Each structure stands twice: as structure tokens, then as C-alpha cells.
């Protein structure tokens, strides 16, 4: 005997896992899009309007002018490549791992060269932790990409 839709759905309610999957599946493109664009835009800003800020941090850490410029350029280009890799499905795994590694590297370098960044009211060293967590979420749900 056929049942109406409400009765059929009520007889087998969705499990927690099914609800999580449905919600994360809907968010998945946003997670990858936001992460990829975050990294790309960060790199572009570092090469453009944020150039002097980045240079001042590296100079404050005691590095010479040439090495400071090379460091900012290398970091910016790495950020752009990571963002592109995250957005390109075949390379997303490598991009996510690179993002995780370089984020932790930035924490170590920033703490070593300019420890006052931990007390900065805009929180550049604190904001990296939510980014890392979103990165871990993306790594966890990446498999069907």
C-alpha cells in the first residue's frame, strides 16, 4: 500500500550523518571558493597596496632591504599559487596541504621576527587559526572533488 510522502519520510528519518552531509555538501563550493579567493587576494594585496606594510614587518624583523623584498614577493606568489591550486580540482589536495604548511610557517616566522603581532588589535596572528580550521574542514570534505 503506497504511503504519502510525509508518512514515508517519518518512517525513516535522516540520521545525523545524512544531515551533516547534506549541509556540508551545500557549503562545499563556498568553502573552496572562499579559501581559494582568500589566498589569491592576500597575495595580490601583498604585491600591491599592502607592499609597504609587508616590507615594514620584514624590516622590523631585522632582514635587509633586498631579502625583505624577496621574502614579501615569494610569500605573495606562494599565496596566489596556493589559492589557484585550491580552486583547481585536480590540485586542491596539494593546495590545501600547502596552505596548512605555509600558514603554520607564517605563524613561526611572524612570532620569531615580529612577536608584537600577537598583540595587534586587528589580530593578524590570531586570525590564522580560523583559516586553519576552515582549511581542515575543506581537507575533510574534499574527497569527491
JSON list of C-alpha atoms in Angstrom, two decimals:
[
{"chain": "A", "resi": 1, "resn": "UNK", "atom": "CA", "xyz": [0.00, 0.00, 0.00]},
{"chain": "A", "resi": 2, "resn": "UNK", "atom": "CA", "xyz": [1.60, 3.30, -1.05]},
{"chain": "A", "resi": 3, "resn": "UNK", "atom": "CA", "xyz": [2.11, 5.87, 1.70]},
{"chain": "A", "resi": 4, "resn": "UNK", "atom": "CA", "xyz": [2.04, 9.60, 1.37]},
{"chain": "A", "resi": 5, "resn": "UNK", "atom": "CA", "xyz": [5.38, 11.43, 1.36]},
{"chain": "A", "resi": 6, "resn": "UNK", "atom": "CA", "xyz": [5.13, 12.70, 4.96]},
{"chain": "A", "resi": 7, "resn": "UNK", "atom": "CA", "xyz": [4.49, 9.19, 6.29]},
{"chain": "A", "resi": 8, "resn": "UNK", "atom": "CA", "xyz": [7.32, 7.69, 4.22]},
{"chain": "A", "resi": 9, "resn": "UNK", "atom": "CA", "xyz": [9.80, 10.31, 5.43]},
{"chain": "A", "resi": 10, "resn": "UNK", "atom": "CA", "xyz": [8.65, 10.00, 9.04]},
{"chain": "A", "resi": 11, "resn": "UNK", "atom": "CA", "xyz": [9.18, 6.22, 8.99]},
{"chain": "A", "resi": 12, "resn": "UNK", "atom": "CA", "xyz": [12.90, 6.63, 8.12]},
{"chain": "A", "resi": 13, "resn": "UNK", "atom": "CA", "xyz": [14.15, 9.99, 9.41]},
{"chain": "A", "resi": 14, "resn": "UNK", "atom": "CA", "xyz": [17.52, 11.28, 8.27]},
{"chain": "A", "resi": 15, "resn": "UNK", "atom": "CA", "xyz": [20.44, 10.39, 10.52]},
{"chain": "A", "resi": 16, "resn": "UNK", "atom": "CA", "xyz": [22.87, 12.93, 11.93]},
{"chain": "A", "resi": 17, "resn": "UNK", "atom": "CA", "xyz": [25.42, 11.84, 9.33]},
{"chain": "A", "resi": 18, "resn": "UNK", "atom": "CA", "xyz": [22.95, 12.39, 6.49]},
{"chain": "A", "resi": 19, "resn": "UNK", "atom": "CA", "xyz": [22.05, 15.85, 7.77]},
{"chain": "A", "resi": 20, "resn": "UNK", "atom": "CA", "xyz": [25.73, 16.78, 8.15]},
{"chain": "A", "resi": 21, "resn": "UNK", "atom": "CA", "xyz": [26.47, 15.53, 4.66]},
{"chain": "A", "resi": 22, "resn": "UNK", "atom": "CA", "xyz": [23.57, 17.47, 3.15]},
{"chain": "A", "resi": 23, "resn": "UNK", "atom": "CA", "xyz": [24.54, 20.70, 4.91]},
{"chain": "A", "resi": 24, "resn": "UNK", "atom": "CA", "xyz": [28.27, 20.41, 4.18]},
{"chain": "A", "resi": 25, "resn": "UNK", "atom": "CA", "xyz": [27.62, 19.40, 0.59]},
{"chain": "A", "resi": 26, "resn": "UNK", "atom": "CA", "xyz": [25.69, 22.63, 0.07]},
{"chain": "A", "resi": 27, "resn": "UNK", "atom": "CA", "xyz": [28.52, 24.64, 1.68]},
{"chain": "A", "resi": 28, "resn": "UNK", "atom": "CA", "xyz": [31.36, 22.83, -0.08]},
{"chain": "A", "resi": 29, "resn": "UNK", "atom": "CA", "xyz": [31.63, 25.16, -3.11]},
{"chain": "A", "resi": 30, "resn": "UNK", "atom": "CA", "xyz": [31.60, 28.17, -0.78]},
{"chain": "A", "resi": 31, "resn": "UNK", "atom": "CA", "xyz": [34.30, 26.67, 1.44]},
{"chain": "A", "resi": 32, "resn": "UNK", "atom": "CA", "xyz": [36.62, 26.04, -1.50]},
{"chain": "A", "resi": 33, "resn": "UNK", "atom": "CA", "xyz": [35.74, 29.31, -3.19]},
{"chain": "A", "resi": 34, "resn": "UNK", "atom": "CA", "xyz": [36.31, 31.43, -0.09]},
{"chain": "A", "resi": 35, "resn": "UNK", "atom": "CA", "xyz": [39.59, 29.68, 0.76]},
{"chain": "A", "resi": 36, "resn": "UNK", "atom": "CA", "xyz": [40.92, 29.94, -2.79]},
{"chain": "A", "resi": 37, "resn": "UNK", "atom": "CA", "xyz": [39.97, 33.59, -3.15]},
{"chain": "A", "resi": 38, "resn": "UNK", "atom": "CA", "xyz": [41.34, 34.38, 0.32]},
{"chain": "A", "resi": 39, "resn": "UNK", "atom": "CA", "xyz": [44.78, 33.13, -0.69]},
{"chain": "A", "resi": 40, "resn": "UNK", "atom": "CA", "xyz": [44.74, 34.78, -4.13]},
{"chain": "A", "resi": 41, "resn": "UNK", "atom": "CA", "xyz": [43.58, 38.17, -2.81]},
{"chain": "A", "resi": 42, "resn": "UNK", "atom": "CA", "xyz": [46.10, 38.02, 0.05]},
{"chain": "A", "resi": 43, "resn": "UNK", "atom": "CA", "xyz": [48.89, 37.55, -2.49]},
{"chain": "A", "resi": 44, "resn": "UNK", "atom": "CA", "xyz": [47.63, 40.36, -4.71]},
{"chain": "A", "resi": 45, "resn": "UNK", "atom": "CA", "xyz": [47.33, 42.74, -1.75]},
{"chain": "A", "resi": 46, "resn": "UNK", "atom": "CA", "xyz": [50.86, 41.85, -0.63]},
{"chain": "A", "resi": 47, "resn": "UNK", "atom": "CA", "xyz": [52.21, 42.78, -4.06]},
{"chain": "A", "resi": 48, "resn": "UNK", "atom": "CA", "xyz": [50.11, 45.94, -4.31]},
{"chain": "A", "resi": 49, "resn": "UNK", "atom": "CA", "xyz": [48.56, 48.10, -1.62]},
{"chain": "A", "resi": 50, "resn": "UNK", "atom": "CA", "xyz": [49.99, 46.04, 1.25]},
{"chain": "A", "resi": 51, "resn": "UNK", "atom": "CA", "xyz": [53.56, 46.06, -0.07]},
{"chain": "A", "resi": 52, "resn": "UNK", "atom": "CA", "xyz": [54.90, 48.66, 2.38]},
{"chain": "A", "resi": 53, "resn": "UNK", "atom": "CA", "xyz": [53.18, 47.02, 5.36]},
{"chain": "A", "resi": 54, "resn": "UNK", "atom": "CA", "xyz": [54.70, 43.65, 4.50]},
{"chain": "A", "resi": 55, "resn": "UNK", "atom": "CA", "xyz": [58.09, 45.22, 3.93]},
{"chain": "A", "resi": 56, "resn": "UNK", "atom": "CA", "xyz": [57.92, 47.06, 7.26]},
{"chain": "A", "resi": 57, "resn": "UNK", "atom": "CA", "xyz": [57.22, 43.80, 9.11]},
{"chain": "A", "resi": 58, "resn": "UNK", "atom": "CA", "xyz": [60.15, 42.02, 7.49]},
{"chain": "A", "resi": 59, "resn": "UNK", "atom": "CA", "xyz": [62.44, 45.03, 8.04]},
{"chain": "A", "resi": 60, "resn": "UNK", "atom": "CA", "xyz": [61.32, 45.16, 11.67]},
{"chain": "A", "resi": 61, "resn": "UNK", "atom": "CA", "xyz": [62.44, 41.55, 11.94]},
{"chain": "A", "resi": 62, "resn": "UNK", "atom": "CA", "xyz": [65.94, 42.66, 11.03]},
{"chain": "A", "resi": 63, "resn": "UNK", "atom": "CA", "xyz": [66.18, 41.48, 7.44]},
{"chain": "A", "resi": 64, "resn": "UNK", "atom": "CA", "xyz": [67.92, 43.62, 4.84]},
{"chain": "A", "resi": 65, "resn": "UNK", "atom": "CA", "xyz": [66.05, 45.50, 2.12]},
{"chain": "A", "resi": 66, "resn": "UNK", "atom": "CA", "xyz": [66.77, 43.05, -0.70]},
{"chain": "A", "resi": 67, "resn": "UNK", "atom": "CA", "xyz": [65.97, 39.98, 1.38]},
{"chain": "A", "resi": 68, "resn": "UNK", "atom": "CA", "xyz": [62.83, 41.68, 2.70]},
{"chain": "A", "resi": 69, "resn": "UNK", "atom": "CA", "xyz": [61.61, 42.37, -0.85]},
{"chain": "A", "resi": 70, "resn": "UNK", "atom": "CA", "xyz": [62.36, 38.80, -1.95]},
{"chain": "A", "resi": 71, "resn": "UNK", "atom": "CA", "xyz": [60.55, 37.44, 1.11]},
{"chain": "A", "resi": 72, "resn": "UNK", "atom": "CA", "xyz": [57.42, 39.51, 0.50]},
{"chain": "A", "resi": 73, "resn": "UNK", "atom": "CA", "xyz": [57.39, 38.64, -3.20]},
{"chain": "A", "resi": 74, "resn": "UNK", "atom": "CA", "xyz": [57.93, 34.92, -2.53]},
{"chain": "A", "resi": 75, "resn": "UNK", "atom": "CA", "xyz": [55.19, 34.87, 0.10]},
{"chain": "A", "resi": 76, "resn": "UNK", "atom": "CA", "xyz": [52.75, 36.73, -2.15]},
{"chain": "A", "resi": 77, "resn": "UNK", "atom": "CA", "xyz": [53.42, 34.46, -5.13]},
{"chain": "A", "resi": 78, "resn": "UNK", "atom": "CA", "xyz": [53.12, 31.38, -2.92]},
{"chain": "A", "resi": 79, "resn": "UNK", "atom": "CA", "xyz": [49.75, 32.65, -1.66]},
{"chain": "A", "resi": 80, "resn": "UNK", "atom": "CA", "xyz": [48.47, 33.15, -5.21]},
{"chain": "A", "resi": 81, "resn": "UNK", "atom": "CA", "xyz": [49.64, 29.70, -6.33]},
{"chain": "A", "resi": 82, "resn": "UNK", "atom": "CA", "xyz": [48.06, 28.09, -3.25]},
{"chain": "A", "resi": 83, "resn": "UNK", "atom": "CA", "xyz": [44.75, 29.85, -3.95]},
{"chain": "A", "resi": 84, "resn": "UNK", "atom": "CA", "xyz": [44.75, 28.74, -7.58]},
{"chain": "A", "resi": 85, "resn": "UNK", "atom": "CA", "xyz": [45.59, 25.17, -6.56]},
{"chain": "A", "resi": 86, "resn": "UNK", "atom": "CA", "xyz": [42.71, 25.11, -4.05]},
{"chain": "A", "resi": 87, "resn": "UNK", "atom": "CA", "xyz": [40.30, 26.28, -6.75]},
{"chain": "A", "resi": 88, "resn": "UNK", "atom": "CA", "xyz": [41.56, 23.79, -9.38]},
{"chain": "A", "resi": 89, "resn": "UNK", "atom": "CA", "xyz": [40.05, 20.41, -8.51]},
{"chain": "A", "resi": 90, "resn": "UNK", "atom": "CA", "xyz": [42.95, 18.17, -9.56]},
{"chain": "A", "resi": 91, "resn": "UNK", "atom": "CA", "xyz": [45.37, 20.23, -7.44]},
{"chain": "A", "resi": 92, "resn": "UNK", "atom": "CA", "xyz": [43.10, 21.06, -4.49]},
{"chain": "A", "resi": 93, "resn": "UNK", "atom": "CA", "xyz": [44.65, 18.44, -2.18]},
{"chain": "A", "resi": 94, "resn": "UNK", "atom": "CA", "xyz": [48.12, 19.90, -2.76]},
{"chain": "A", "resi": 95, "resn": "UNK", "atom": "CA", "xyz": [46.82, 23.43, -2.37]},
{"chain": "A", "resi": 96, "resn": "UNK", "atom": "CA", "xyz": [45.16, 22.62, 0.94]},
{"chain": "A", "resi": 97, "resn": "UNK", "atom": "CA", "xyz": [48.29, 20.92, 2.28]},
{"chain": "A", "resi": 98, "resn": "UNK", "atom": "CA", "xyz": [50.43, 23.84, 1.10]},
{"chain": "A", "resi": 99, "resn": "UNK", "atom": "CA", "xyz": [48.02, 26.29, 2.77]},
{"chain": "A", "resi": 100, "resn": "UNK", "atom": "CA", "xyz": [48.26, 24.36, 6.03]},
{"chain": "A", "resi": 101, "resn": "UNK", "atom": "CA", "xyz": [52.06, 24.21, 5.93]},
{"chain": "A", "resi": 102, "resn": "UNK", "atom": "CA", "xyz": [52.62, 27.82, 4.88]},
{"chain": "A", "resi": 103, "resn": "UNK", "atom": "CA", "xyz": [50.11, 29.10, 7.45]},
{"chain": "A", "resi": 104, "resn": "UNK", "atom": "CA", "xyz": [52.00, 27.37, 10.24]},
{"chain": "A", "resi": 105, "resn": "UNK", "atom": "CA", "xyz": [55.26, 28.64, 8.73]},
{"chain": "A", "resi": 106, "resn": "UNK", "atom": "CA", "xyz": [53.86, 32.19, 8.75]},
{"chain": "A", "resi": 107, "resn": "UNK", "atom": "CA", "xyz": [52.98, 31.77, 12.45]},
{"chain": "A", "resi": 108, "resn": "UNK", "atom": "CA", "xyz": [56.53, 30.65, 13.28]},
{"chain": "A", "resi": 109, "resn": "UNK", "atom": "CA", "xyz": [58.21, 33.35, 11.17]},
{"chain": "A", "resi": 110, "resn": "UNK", "atom": "CA", "xyz": [55.86, 36.08, 12.38]},
{"chain": "A", "resi": 111, "resn": "UNK", "atom": "CA", "xyz": [56.33, 35.07, 16.00]},
{"chain": "A", "resi": 112, "resn": "UNK", "atom": "CA", "xyz": [60.10, 34.99, 15.58]},
{"chain": "A", "resi": 113, "resn": "UNK", "atom": "CA", "xyz": [60.55, 38.21, 13.60]},
{"chain": "A", "resi": 114, "resn": "UNK", "atom": "CA", "xyz": [57.71, 40.41, 14.88]},
{"chain": "A", "resi": 115, "resn": "UNK", "atom": "CA", "xyz": [56.26, 38.94, 18.09]},
{"chain": "A", "resi": 116, "resn": "UNK", "atom": "CA", "xyz": [54.25, 42.11, 18.76]},
{"chain": "A", "resi": 117, "resn": "UNK", "atom": "CA", "xyz": [51.83, 40.96, 16.03]},
{"chain": "A", "resi": 118, "resn": "UNK", "atom": "CA", "xyz": [50.22, 38.73, 18.68]},
{"chain": "A", "resi": 119, "resn": "UNK", "atom": "CA", "xyz": [49.10, 41.89, 20.49]},
{"chain": "A", "resi": 120, "resn": "UNK", "atom": "CA", "xyz": [47.97, 43.75, 17.37]},
{"chain": "A", "resi": 121, "resn": "UNK", "atom": "CA", "xyz": [44.31, 44.82, 17.82]},
{"chain": "A", "resi": 122, "resn": "UNK", "atom": "CA", "xyz": [43.48, 43.65, 14.27]},
{"chain": "A", "resi": 123, "resn": "UNK", "atom": "CA", "xyz": [44.77, 40.18, 15.21]},
{"chain": "A", "resi": 124, "resn": "UNK", "atom": "CA", "xyz": [46.85, 39.09, 12.20]},
{"chain": "A", "resi": 125, "resn": "UNK", "atom": "CA", "xyz": [48.34, 36.20, 14.19]},
{"chain": "A", "resi": 126, "resn": "UNK", "atom": "CA", "xyz": [45.01, 35.25, 15.75]},
{"chain": "A", "resi": 127, "resn": "UNK", "atom": "CA", "xyz": [43.03, 35.26, 12.50]},
{"chain": "A", "resi": 128, "resn": "UNK", "atom": "CA", "xyz": [45.17, 32.49, 11.10]},
{"chain": "A", "resi": 129, "resn": "UNK", "atom": "CA", "xyz": [43.57, 29.90, 13.42]},
{"chain": "A", "resi": 130, "resn": "UNK", "atom": "CA", "xyz": [40.05, 30.13, 11.96]},
{"chain": "A", "resi": 131, "resn": "UNK", "atom": "CA", "xyz": [41.60, 29.98, 8.49]},
{"chain": "A", "resi": 132, "resn": "UNK", "atom": "CA", "xyz": [43.46, 26.82, 9.52]},
{"chain": "A", "resi": 133, "resn": "UNK", "atom": "CA", "xyz": [40.24, 25.31, 10.85]},
{"chain": "A", "resi": 134, "resn": "UNK", "atom": "CA", "xyz": [38.36, 26.05, 7.62]},
{"chain": "A", "resi": 135, "resn": "UNK", "atom": "CA", "xyz": [41.30, 24.53, 5.76]},
{"chain": "A", "resi": 136, "resn": "UNK", "atom": "CA", "xyz": [40.96, 21.34, 7.84]},
{"chain": "A", "resi": 137, "resn": "UNK", "atom": "CA", "xyz": [37.22, 21.24, 7.09]},
{"chain": "A", "resi": 138, "resn": "UNK", "atom": "CA", "xyz": [37.98, 21.53, 3.37]},
{"chain": "A", "resi": 139, "resn": "UNK", "atom": "CA", "xyz": [40.52, 18.71, 3.66]},
{"chain": "A", "resi": 140, "resn": "UNK", "atom": "CA", "xyz": [37.92, 16.54, 5.41]},
{"chain": "A", "resi": 141, "resn": "UNK", "atom": "CA", "xyz": [35.21, 17.02, 2.77]},
{"chain": "A", "resi": 142, "resn": "UNK", "atom": "CA", "xyz": [37.42, 17.19, -0.32]},
{"chain": "A", "resi": 143, "resn": "UNK", "atom": "CA", "xyz": [37.27, 13.52, -1.34]},
{"chain": "A", "resi": 144, "resn": "UNK", "atom": "CA", "xyz": [34.58, 13.63, -4.00]},
{"chain": "A", "resi": 145, "resn": "UNK", "atom": "CA", "xyz": [36.10, 16.61, -5.79]}
]
